[in-house]
mmCIF file of C-alpha atoms in Angstrom:
data_model
loop_
_atom_site.group_PDB
_atom_site.id
_atom_site.type_symbol
_atom_site.label_atom_id
_atom_site.label_comp_id
_atom_site.label_asym_id
_atom_site.label_seq_id
_atom_site.Cartn_x
_atom_site.Cartn_y
_atom_site.Cartn_z
ATOM 1 C CA MET E 1 -4.554 -28.426 -8.162
ATOM 2 C CA LYS E 2 -0.784 -28.747 -8.198
ATOM 3 C CA ARG E 3 0.963 -25.870 -6.396
ATOM 4 C CA SER E 4 4.020 -24.109 -7.740
ATOM 5 C CA ALA E 5 7.307 -24.320 -5.931
ATOM 6 C CA LEU E 6 6.860 -20.687 -4.944
ATOM 7 C CA ALA E 7 3.508 -21.393 -3.336
ATOM 8 C CA ALA E 8 4.987 -24.330 -1.464
ATOM 9 C CA ALA E 9 7.743 -22.129 -0.113
ATOM 10 C CA LEU E 10 5.188 -19.699 1.246
ATOM 11 C CA LEU E 11 2.754 -22.065 2.936
ATOM 12 C CA LEU E 12 3.055 -21.754 6.697
ATOM 13 C CA ALA E 13 1.244 -23.620 9.414
ATOM 14 C CA ILE E 14 -1.681 -21.680 10.843
ATOM 15 C CA PRO E 15 -1.083 -21.052 14.544
ATOM 16 C CA SER E 16 -3.668 -21.464 17.263
ATOM 17 C CA PRO E 17 -5.891 -18.429 17.863
ATOM 18 C CA THR E 18 -4.101 -17.649 21.113
ATOM 19 C CA PHE E 19 -0.422 -18.458 20.778
ATOM 20 C CA ALA E 20 1.954 -17.981 17.843
ATOM 21 C CA GLN E 21 3.840 -21.111 16.862
ATOM 22 C CA PRO E 22 7.651 -21.298 16.910
ATOM 23 C CA VAL E 23 9.188 -20.195 13.629
ATOM 24 C CA PRO E 24 11.573 -22.575 11.802
ATOM 25 C CA ALA E 25 15.003 -21.099 11.155
ATOM 26 C CA ALA E 26 14.484 -21.370 7.375
ATOM 27 C CA THR E 27 11.301 -19.306 7.312
ATOM 28 C CA GLN E 28 12.987 -15.901 7.117
ATOM 29 C CA ALA E 29 14.943 -16.930 4.047
ATOM 30 C CA SER E 30 11.796 -18.459 2.577
ATOM 31 C CA ALA E 31 9.868 -15.188 2.803
ATOM 32 C CA LEU E 32 12.625 -13.205 1.111
ATOM 33 C CA ASP E 33 13.293 -15.922 -1.444
ATOM 34 C CA ALA E 34 9.616 -15.983 -2.351
ATOM 35 C CA ALA E 35 9.625 -12.198 -2.730
ATOM 36 C CA VAL E 36 12.714 -12.227 -4.943
ATOM 37 C CA ARG E 37 11.193 -14.914 -7.170
ATOM 38 C CA LEU E 38 8.021 -12.904 -7.594
ATOM 39 C CA ALA E 39 9.974 -9.687 -8.177
ATOM 40 C CA ASP E 40 12.004 -11.440 -10.892
ATOM 41 C CA TRP E 41 8.794 -12.766 -12.446
ATOM 42 C CA GLN E 42 7.383 -9.229 -12.601
ATOM 43 C CA LEU E 43 10.612 -7.617 -13.798
ATOM 44 C CA GLY E 44 10.515 -9.897 -16.802
ATOM 45 C CA ARG E 45 7.029 -8.636 -17.687
ATOM 46 C CA MET E 46 7.093 -4.857 -17.239
ATOM 47 C CA GLY E 47 5.722 -4.018 -20.697
ATOM 48 C CA GLY E 48 2.154 -4.842 -19.759
ATOM 49 C CA SER E 49 2.246 -8.594 -20.407
ATOM 50 C CA GLY E 50 2.507 -9.259 -16.685
ATOM 51 C CA VAL E 51 -0.881 -7.804 -15.749
ATOM 52 C CA SER E 52 -4.412 -9.007 -16.372
ATOM 53 C CA ARG E 53 -6.127 -5.803 -17.432
ATOM 54 C CA VAL E 54 -4.323 -2.958 -19.158
ATOM 55 C CA THR E 55 -5.561 0.557 -18.393
ATOM 56 C CA SER E 56 -4.470 3.906 -19.768
ATOM 57 C CA GLU E 57 -1.947 4.058 -16.901
ATOM 58 C CA THR E 58 -0.575 0.513 -17.006
ATOM 59 C CA ARG E 59 2.229 1.021 -19.504
ATOM 60 C CA LYS E 60 3.287 4.397 -18.107
ATOM 61 C CA PRO E 61 6.461 3.783 -16.075
ATOM 62 C CA ARG E 62 5.839 6.884 -13.939
ATOM 63 C CA ALA E 63 2.177 6.158 -13.159
ATOM 64 C CA TRP E 64 0.889 4.641 -9.926
ATOM 65 C CA GLU E 65 0.326 1.045 -11.055
ATOM 66 C CA GLN E 66 4.005 0.424 -11.681
ATOM 67 C CA ALA E 67 5.065 2.865 -8.958
ATOM 68 C CA VAL E 68 3.675 0.700 -6.172
ATOM 69 C CA PHE E 69 5.679 -2.233 -7.466
ATOM 70 C CA TRP E 70 8.825 -0.111 -7.191
ATOM 71 C CA VAL E 71 7.912 0.921 -3.639
ATOM 72 C CA GLY E 72 7.835 -2.763 -2.755
ATOM 73 C CA MET E 73 11.151 -3.217 -4.531
ATOM 74 C CA THR E 74 12.816 -0.598 -2.331
ATOM 75 C CA ALA E 75 11.678 -2.463 0.774
ATOM 76 C CA LEU E 76 12.963 -5.714 -0.691
ATOM 77 C CA ALA E 77 16.346 -4.162 -1.459
ATOM 78 C CA ASP E 78 16.560 -2.864 2.112
ATOM 79 C CA ALA E 79 15.727 -6.322 3.465
ATOM 80 C CA GLY E 80 18.827 -7.874 1.895
ATOM 81 C CA ALA E 81 17.722 -8.939 -1.586
ATOM 82 C CA PRO E 82 20.399 -9.652 -4.222
ATOM 83 C CA PRO E 83 22.118 -6.565 -5.693
ATOM 84 C CA ARG E 84 20.147 -6.898 -8.938
ATOM 85 C CA ILE E 85 17.022 -5.675 -7.103
ATOM 86 C CA ARG E 86 18.725 -2.412 -6.106
ATOM 87 C CA GLN E 87 20.161 -2.073 -9.595
ATOM 88 C CA ALA E 88 16.743 -2.518 -11.197
ATOM 89 C CA ILE E 89 15.390 0.371 -9.101
ATOM 90 C CA LEU E 90 18.258 2.644 -10.076
ATOM 91 C CA ASP E 91 17.958 1.691 -13.743
ATOM 92 C CA MET E 92 14.238 2.455 -13.705
ATOM 93 C CA GLY E 93 14.780 5.869 -12.136
ATOM 94 C CA ARG E 94 17.486 6.829 -14.617
ATOM 95 C CA ALA E 95 15.312 5.679 -17.522
ATOM 96 C CA ASN E 96 12.543 7.935 -16.168
ATOM 97 C CA ALA E 97 15.026 10.803 -15.703
ATOM 98 C CA TRP E 98 13.799 10.836 -12.067
ATOM 99 C CA THR E 99 10.633 12.582 -13.256
ATOM 100 C CA PRO E 100 7.321 12.335 -11.341
ATOM 101 C CA GLY E 101 4.065 11.538 -13.105
ATOM 102 C CA GLU E 102 2.310 13.887 -15.462
ATOM 103 C CA LYS E 103 0.031 15.869 -13.107
ATOM 104 C CA PRO E 104 1.833 17.939 -10.464
ATOM 105 C CA TYR E 105 -1.061 17.963 -7.948
ATOM 106 C CA PHE E 106 -2.238 14.387 -8.429
ATOM 107 C CA ALA E 107 -1.202 12.077 -5.574
ATOM 108 C CA ASP E 108 -1.110 8.988 -7.794
ATOM 109 C CA ASP E 109 1.577 10.706 -9.864
ATOM 110 C CA HIS E 110 3.652 11.243 -6.719
ATOM 111 C CA ALA E 111 3.892 7.533 -5.856
ATOM 112 C CA ILE E 112 6.890 6.917 -8.128
ATOM 113 C CA THR E 113 8.867 9.589 -6.285
ATOM 114 C CA GLN E 114 9.114 7.303 -3.256
ATOM 115 C CA SER E 115 11.497 5.107 -5.239
ATOM 116 C CA TYR E 116 13.421 8.132 -6.529
ATOM 117 C CA LEU E 117 13.964 9.424 -3.005
ATOM 118 C CA TRP E 118 15.111 5.968 -1.934
ATOM 119 C CA SER E 119 17.512 6.018 -4.862
ATOM 120 C CA ALA E 120 18.901 9.372 -3.778
ATOM 121 C CA ARG E 121 19.969 7.671 -0.541
ATOM 122 C CA ASN E 122 21.176 4.514 -2.236
ATOM 123 C CA GLY E 123 23.655 5.490 -4.888
ATOM 124 C CA ALA E 124 21.929 7.911 -7.248
ATOM 125 C CA GLY E 125 22.735 11.009 -5.210
ATOM 126 C CA PRO E 126 20.907 14.348 -4.883
ATOM 127 C CA ALA E 127 20.155 14.553 -8.617
ATOM 128 C CA ALA E 128 17.579 11.813 -8.170
ATOM 129 C CA ARG E 129 15.396 14.040 -6.020
ATOM 130 C CA LEU E 130 15.636 17.337 -7.910
ATOM 131 C CA PRO E 131 12.649 16.857 -10.274
ATOM 132 C CA THR E 132 10.546 15.712 -7.311
ATOM 133 C CA LYS E 133 11.576 18.776 -5.330
ATOM 134 C CA ARG E 134 10.558 21.060 -8.182
ATOM 135 C CA VAL E 135 7.088 19.524 -8.346
ATOM 136 C CA PHE E 136 6.617 19.464 -4.573
ATOM 137 C CA ASP E 137 7.762 23.081 -4.316
ATOM 138 C CA GLN E 138 4.893 23.963 -6.635
ATOM 139 C CA VAL E 139 2.393 21.966 -4.581
ATOM 140 C CA VAL E 140 3.372 23.364 -1.174
ATOM 141 C CA GLY E 141 3.966 26.865 -2.539
ATOM 142 C CA LYS E 142 0.484 27.122 -3.981
ATOM 143 C CA PRO E 143 -1.724 24.421 -2.385
ATOM 144 C CA ALA E 144 -4.946 23.516 -4.137
ATOM 145 C CA ALA E 145 -7.900 25.357 -2.621
ATOM 146 C CA VAL E 146 -10.748 22.957 -3.340
ATOM 147 C CA SER E 147 -13.199 20.859 -1.379
ATOM 148 C CA LEU E 148 -12.550 17.183 -0.599
ATOM 149 C CA ALA E 149 -16.030 16.301 -1.860
ATOM 150 C CA PHE E 150 -15.763 13.930 -4.815
ATOM 151 C CA TYR E 151 -17.921 15.044 -7.734
ATOM 152 C CA VAL E 152 -17.395 13.525 -11.163
ATOM 153 C CA PRO E 153 -18.233 16.163 -13.824
ATOM 154 C CA PRO E 154 -19.568 15.403 -17.297
ATOM 155 C CA GLU E 155 -16.002 15.412 -18.620
ATOM 156 C CA GLY E 156 -15.292 12.256 -16.609
ATOM 157 C CA TYR E 157 -13.563 10.911 -13.517
ATOM 158 C CA GLY E 158 -10.167 12.418 -14.264
ATOM 159 C CA ALA E 159 -11.644 15.891 -14.332
ATOM 160 C CA ALA E 160 -12.893 15.723 -10.747
ATOM 161 C CA GLU E 161 -11.767 18.950 -9.080
ATOM 162 C CA CYS E 162 -10.885 17.350 -5.766
ATOM 163 C CA LEU E 163 -8.185 15.160 -7.350
ATOM 164 C CA THR E 164 -5.808 18.080 -6.828
ATOM 165 C CA ARG E 165 -6.054 17.211 -3.117
ATOM 166 C CA TRP E 166 -6.103 13.858 -1.300
ATOM 167 C CA CYS E 167 -9.846 13.298 -1.574
ATOM 168 C CA TRP E 168 -9.646 9.521 -2.079
ATOM 169 C CA CYS E 169 -8.161 7.218 0.509
ATOM 170 C CA ASP E 170 -5.628 5.633 -1.879
ATOM 171 C CA ALA E 171 -3.800 8.961 -1.889
ATOM 172 C CA LEU E 172 -2.650 8.370 1.698
ATOM 173 C CA PHE E 173 -0.329 5.651 0.412
ATOM 174 C CA MET E 174 0.717 7.373 -2.789
ATOM 175 C CA ALA E 175 1.958 10.762 -1.619
ATOM 176 C CA PRO E 176 2.547 11.506 2.094
ATOM 177 C CA ALA E 177 5.603 9.308 2.624
ATOM 178 C CA ALA E 178 7.340 11.013 -0.300
ATOM 179 C CA PHE E 179 6.700 14.531 1.016
ATOM 180 C CA ILE E 180 7.901 13.587 4.490
ATOM 181 C CA GLU E 181 11.010 11.845 3.147
ATOM 182 C CA LEU E 182 11.852 14.903 1.095
ATOM 183 C CA SER E 183 11.781 16.957 4.314
ATOM 184 C CA ARG E 184 14.134 14.444 5.914
ATOM 185 C CA GLN E 185 16.564 14.664 3.005
ATOM 186 C CA THR E 186 16.495 18.445 2.571
ATOM 187 C CA GLY E 187 15.819 19.667 6.111
ATOM 188 C CA ASP E 188 12.892 21.738 4.763
ATOM 189 C CA ARG E 189 9.849 21.133 6.968
ATOM 190 C CA ARG E 190 7.381 22.556 4.466
ATOM 191 C CA TYR E 191 6.906 19.245 2.720
ATOM 192 C CA ALA E 192 6.217 17.249 5.892
ATOM 193 C CA ASP E 193 3.989 19.976 7.288
ATOM 194 C CA PHE E 194 1.932 19.956 4.105
ATOM 195 C CA ALA E 195 1.679 16.169 4.066
ATOM 196 C CA LEU E 196 0.554 15.886 7.666
ATOM 197 C CA ARG E 197 -1.952 18.704 7.300
ATOM 198 C CA GLU E 198 -3.490 17.029 4.269
ATOM 199 C CA PHE E 199 -3.354 13.542 5.833
ATOM 200 C CA TRP E 200 -5.373 14.710 8.809
ATOM 201 C CA ALA E 201 -7.809 16.664 6.627
ATOM 202 C CA THR E 202 -8.485 13.552 4.550
ATOM 203 C CA THR E 203 -8.814 11.441 7.679
ATOM 204 C CA ALA E 204 -11.307 13.860 9.231
ATOM 205 C CA PHE E 205 -13.349 13.669 6.030
ATOM 206 C CA LEU E 206 -13.195 9.949 5.075
ATOM 207 C CA TYR E 207 -12.607 8.052 8.322
ATOM 208 C CA ASP E 208 -15.674 6.511 9.941
ATOM 209 C CA PRO E 209 -14.909 6.426 13.682
ATOM 210 C CA ALA E 210 -17.763 4.023 14.387
ATOM 211 C CA GLU E 211 -16.392 1.429 11.950
ATOM 212 C CA ARG E 212 -12.728 2.469 12.289
ATOM 213 C CA LEU E 213 -12.397 2.273 8.513
ATOM 214 C CA TYR E 214 -12.052 4.729 5.633
ATOM 215 C CA TYR E 215 -14.577 5.341 2.894
ATOM 216 C CA ARG E 216 -12.893 5.293 -0.484
ATOM 217 C CA ASP E 217 -14.217 8.798 -1.194
ATOM 218 C CA SER E 218 -17.303 10.857 -0.430
ATOM 219 C CA ARG E 219 -19.399 9.145 -3.118
ATOM 220 C CA PHE E 220 -19.552 6.125 -0.811
ATOM 221 C CA PHE E 221 -20.784 7.837 2.362
ATOM 222 C CA GLU E 222 -24.371 6.741 1.867
ATOM 223 C CA ARG E 223 -23.822 3.582 -0.192
ATOM 224 C CA ARG E 224 -25.259 0.425 1.391
ATOM 225 C CA ASP E 225 -25.547 -3.156 0.216
ATOM 226 C CA ALA E 226 -28.738 -5.237 0.120
ATOM 227 C CA LYS E 227 -28.328 -5.976 3.831
ATOM 228 C CA GLY E 228 -27.892 -2.318 4.729
ATOM 229 C CA ARG E 229 -24.141 -2.585 5.355
ATOM 230 C CA LYS E 230 -21.721 0.229 4.601
ATOM 231 C CA GLU E 231 -19.276 -0.348 1.749
ATOM 232 C CA PHE E 232 -15.660 -0.270 2.839
ATOM 233 C CA TRP E 233 -13.281 -1.358 0.124
ATOM 234 C CA SER E 234 -10.523 -3.725 1.214
ATOM 235 C CA ARG E 235 -7.737 -2.385 -0.965
ATOM 236 C CA GLY E 236 -8.788 1.186 -0.226
ATOM 237 C CA ASN E 237 -8.316 0.642 3.496
ATOM 238 C CA GLY E 238 -5.178 -1.332 2.712
ATOM 239 C CA TRP E 239 -3.743 1.732 0.985
ATOM 240 C CA VAL E 240 -4.267 3.742 4.173
ATOM 241 C CA PHE E 241 -3.058 1.062 6.576
ATOM 242 C CA GLY E 242 0.010 0.278 4.512
ATOM 243 C CA GLY E 243 0.616 3.980 4.038
ATOM 244 C CA MET E 244 0.728 4.554 7.779
ATOM 245 C CA ALA E 245 3.264 1.739 8.141
ATOM 246 C CA ARG E 246 5.481 3.728 5.776
ATOM 247 C CA ILE E 247 4.776 7.181 7.233
ATOM 248 C CA ILE E 248 5.113 6.531 10.969
ATOM 249 C CA PRO E 249 8.819 5.508 10.888
ATOM 250 C CA LEU E 250 9.605 8.782 9.097
ATOM 251 C CA LEU E 251 8.140 10.934 11.890
ATOM 252 C CA PRO E 252 10.160 12.027 14.930
ATOM 253 C CA LYS E 253 9.677 9.666 17.850
ATOM 254 C CA GLY E 254 7.353 11.129 20.458
ATOM 255 C CA SER E 255 6.133 13.925 18.177
ATOM 256 C CA PRO E 256 2.412 14.786 18.419
ATOM 257 C CA ASP E 257 1.750 13.686 14.848
ATOM 258 C CA ARG E 258 3.501 10.375 15.362
ATOM 259 C CA ARG E 259 1.634 9.653 18.596
ATOM 260 C CA ARG E 260 -1.647 10.563 16.942
ATOM 261 C CA MET E 261 -0.978 8.369 13.910
ATOM 262 C CA GLU E 262 0.154 5.455 16.065
ATOM 263 C CA ALA E 263 -3.165 5.656 17.936
ATOM 264 C CA LEU E 264 -5.083 5.671 14.656
ATOM 265 C CA PHE E 265 -2.995 2.739 13.427
ATOM 266 C CA ARG E 266 -3.824 0.709 16.542
ATOM 267 C CA ASP E 267 -7.529 1.462 16.217
ATOM 268 C CA MET E 268 -7.572 0.367 12.587
ATOM 269 C CA ALA E 269 -5.475 -2.708 13.363
ATOM 270 C CA GLU E 270 -7.978 -3.929 15.926
ATOM 271 C CA ARG E 271 -10.822 -3.579 13.431
ATOM 272 C CA ILE E 272 -8.854 -5.162 10.586
ATOM 273 C CA LYS E 273 -7.956 -8.126 12.789
ATOM 274 C CA ALA E 274 -11.630 -8.766 13.501
ATOM 275 C CA LEU E 275 -12.522 -8.682 9.792
ATOM 276 C CA GLN E 276 -10.110 -11.360 8.597
ATOM 277 C CA LYS E 277 -11.902 -14.376 7.130
ATOM 278 C CA PRO E 278 -11.143 -17.896 8.419
ATOM 279 C CA ASP E 279 -9.221 -18.626 5.185
ATOM 280 C CA GLY E 280 -6.766 -15.812 5.956
ATOM 281 C CA TYR E 281 -7.985 -13.350 3.307
ATOM 282 C CA TRP E 282 -9.949 -10.159 3.725
ATOM 283 C CA ALA E 283 -13.093 -9.763 1.623
ATOM 284 C CA PRO E 284 -13.100 -7.172 -1.189
ATOM 285 C CA SER E 285 -15.979 -5.490 0.660
ATOM 286 C CA LEU E 286 -14.799 -5.716 4.233
ATOM 287 C CA LEU E 287 -18.207 -5.944 5.899
ATOM 288 C CA ALA E 288 -19.581 -8.483 3.386
ATOM 289 C CA PRO E 289 -17.438 -11.632 3.742
ATOM 290 C CA GLU E 290 -20.021 -14.260 2.829
ATOM 291 C CA GLY E 291 -19.281 -15.891 -0.500
ATOM 292 C CA SER E 292 -16.421 -13.500 -1.203
ATOM 293 C CA PRO E 293 -13.451 -14.635 -3.302
ATOM 294 C CA PRO E 294 -9.813 -14.581 -2.216
ATOM 295 C CA GLU E 295 -8.318 -11.126 -2.790
ATOM 296 C CA THR E 296 -4.619 -10.543 -2.422
ATOM 297 C CA SER E 297 -3.968 -6.816 -2.774
ATOM 298 C CA GLY E 298 -5.901 -5.848 0.342
ATOM 299 C CA THR E 299 -4.697 -8.984 2.143
ATOM 300 C CA ALA E 300 -1.071 -8.160 1.330
ATOM 301 C CA PHE E 301 -1.370 -4.603 2.633
ATOM 302 C CA TYR E 302 -2.990 -5.792 5.867
ATOM 303 C CA THR E 303 -0.409 -8.536 6.342
ATOM 304 C CA TYR E 304 2.320 -5.975 5.740
ATOM 305 C CA GLY E 305 0.859 -3.376 8.077
ATOM 306 C CA LEU E 306 0.085 -5.771 10.907
ATOM 307 C CA ALA E 307 3.499 -7.452 10.693
ATOM 308 C CA TRP E 308 5.158 -4.044 10.676
ATOM 309 C CA GLY E 309 3.090 -3.051 13.712
ATOM 310 C CA ILE E 310 4.346 -6.084 15.635
ATOM 311 C CA ASN E 311 7.943 -5.468 14.583
ATOM 312 C CA ALA E 312 7.682 -1.810 15.574
ATOM 313 C CA GLY E 313 6.307 -2.662 19.013
ATOM 314 C CA LEU E 314 2.907 -1.083 18.382
ATOM 315 C CA LEU E 315 0.891 -4.310 18.330
ATOM 316 C CA PRO E 316 1.175 -7.239 20.753
ATOM 317 C CA SER E 317 2.576 -10.314 19.052
ATOM 318 C CA ARG E 318 0.430 -12.711 21.101
ATOM 319 C CA GLU E 319 -2.725 -11.122 19.698
ATOM 320 C CA TYR E 320 -1.705 -10.233 16.141
ATOM 321 C CA GLU E 321 0.879 -12.747 14.989
ATOM 322 C CA PRO E 322 -1.710 -15.492 14.346
ATOM 323 C CA VAL E 323 -3.591 -13.049 12.101
ATOM 324 C CA VAL E 324 -0.443 -12.141 10.201
ATOM 325 C CA ARG E 325 0.533 -15.751 9.655
ATOM 326 C CA ARG E 326 -2.904 -16.654 8.356
ATOM 327 C CA GLY E 327 -2.624 -13.719 5.938
ATOM 328 C CA TRP E 328 0.817 -14.771 4.783
ATOM 329 C CA SER E 329 -0.294 -18.355 4.257
ATOM 330 C CA ALA E 330 -3.237 -17.085 2.202
ATOM 331 C CA LEU E 331 -0.884 -15.048 0.018
ATOM 332 C CA GLY E 332 1.234 -18.121 -0.562
ATOM 333 C CA ARG E 333 -1.777 -20.090 -1.740
ATOM 334 C CA ALA E 334 -2.513 -17.376 -4.306
ATOM 335 C CA ILE E 335 0.735 -17.915 -6.217
ATOM 336 C CA GLN E 336 -0.232 -19.534 -9.501
ATOM 337 C CA PRO E 337 1.564 -22.365 -11.335
ATOM 338 C CA ASP E 338 3.139 -19.887 -13.770
ATOM 339 C CA GLY E 339 4.628 -17.900 -10.861
ATOM 340 C CA ARG E 340 2.242 -14.938 -10.848
ATOM 341 C CA LEU E 341 0.464 -13.610 -7.776
ATOM 342 C CA GLY E 342 -3.198 -14.334 -8.464
ATOM 343 C CA PHE E 343 -6.485 -13.017 -7.106
ATOM 344 C CA VAL E 344 -5.420 -9.360 -7.346
ATOM 345 C CA GLN E 345 -8.502 -7.212 -7.824
ATOM 346 C CA GLN E 346 -7.978 -5.138 -10.913
ATOM 347 C CA VAL E 347 -7.885 -1.333 -11.131
ATOM 348 C CA SER E 348 -11.035 0.047 -9.551
ATOM 349 C CA ASP E 349 -12.375 2.274 -6.812
ATOM 350 C CA ARG E 350 -14.681 -0.281 -5.148
ATOM 351 C CA PRO E 351 -15.073 -4.015 -4.483
ATOM 352 C CA GLU E 352 -15.352 -6.144 -7.615
ATOM 353 C CA LYS E 353 -15.062 -9.768 -8.705
ATOM 354 C CA VAL E 354 -11.638 -11.406 -8.674
ATOM 355 C CA GLU E 355 -10.282 -14.373 -10.627
ATOM 356 C CA ALA E 356 -7.386 -16.706 -9.846
ATOM 357 C CA THR E 357 -5.329 -15.454 -12.794
ATOM 358 C CA ASP E 358 -5.832 -11.739 -12.018
ATOM 359 C CA THR E 359 -2.550 -10.002 -11.215
ATOM 360 C CA GLN E 360 -1.229 -6.444 -11.254
ATOM 361 C CA TYR E 361 1.940 -4.495 -10.510
ATOM 362 C CA TYR E 362 0.565 -2.986 -7.312
ATOM 363 C CA GLY E 363 -0.459 -6.385 -5.970
ATOM 364 C CA VAL E 364 3.095 -7.596 -6.415
ATOM 365 C CA GLY E 365 4.382 -4.453 -4.709
ATOM 366 C CA ALA E 366 2.129 -5.107 -1.717
ATOM 367 C CA PHE E 367 3.315 -8.719 -1.591
ATOM 368 C CA LEU E 368 6.942 -7.584 -1.509
ATOM 369 C CA LEU E 369 6.176 -5.226 1.363
ATOM 370 C CA ALA E 370 4.481 -8.048 3.275
ATOM 371 C CA ALA E 371 7.351 -10.444 2.621
ATOM 372 C CA THR E 372 9.958 -8.074 4.011
ATOM 373 C CA GLN E 373 8.032 -7.616 7.245
ATOM 374 C CA MET E 374 7.376 -11.356 7.501
ATOM 375 C CA ALA E 375 11.112 -11.947 7.241
ATOM 376 C CA ALA E 376 11.711 -9.407 10.000
ATOM 377 C CA LEU E 377 8.978 -10.997 12.133
ATOM 378 C CA ASP E 378 10.439 -14.453 11.658
ATOM 379 C CA LYS E 379 13.871 -13.219 12.693
ATOM 380 C CA ARG E 380 12.338 -11.536 15.730
ATOM 381 C CA SER E 381 10.414 -14.684 16.703
ATOM 382 C CA ARG E 382 13.420 -17.007 16.715
#
């Protein structure tokens, strides 16, 4: 099948399993150029035409599906993208009146505030964070007092009581970085203290120390496949791993929480490295790789997190760079002839089938995050 120009720009030689290969001088620009092309493709399709399956949240500009795209856009702007990327973020925030999602205690509705807080530091000023502060003041002033056990009542999934806390692993990407950043901008430690307390509570509940992976939520504790294997969702663990790559830099160096999270990050990284498939992707169900399709949302988050770990000095390049480059090459092969990022598993809470034409805002956001760290890695490797 003929590859698009974007896919060709992304394809990188796979290094040997022991030593990373020298990086051509043009590679850094290629990673950022590829990200900008994909960002432009998505920006031209924000009304819902640029995704494969439209949910009740898809067309909501303050909901999590689009929010993760904007998180990736902030990283791309910081990495030196053209000024139109920064301007698009600011325009989106102003159009949303800097307002978080609909539910004040729902982590998914906090994801968009990460881009608002970035905007407050990048031209929009303090007004961009005021609606977020009002919502977060409510959350930390009167924290939800419910169990983390995930029970879906007869009224449906959205009525689950525990959704007022971080009882599903995706939440560890959606919310904590925003709370911690708000503490950094205001000097009020309540937001960071709340976020770290809840992060560790969720980790104590959902993290399987034997597998060094997170269950999506408590409904999956006893779920096993036909071969008796536990079900660990790729994108679910990608949310956590990518979330830590965003949280750790916000914590004071040498602080107990940062040291503890860095140790957790290293443990997960070692397990994630071992689960990569020979084709560079990670399987939708991490422990069930046989016959699994390519899947780019989890793969993008792992490529992002591992590349960030190398760049931050937490992971040894000799050991992890070959893994990262295989992941990045796999992402490049997933770009479709029309310019979309394909093989993005659609909105779900567990592993499902994936098709070549499947794309989604959050998959693009994860790709942008990965691209920015690949560019930094390439610059570092010169």
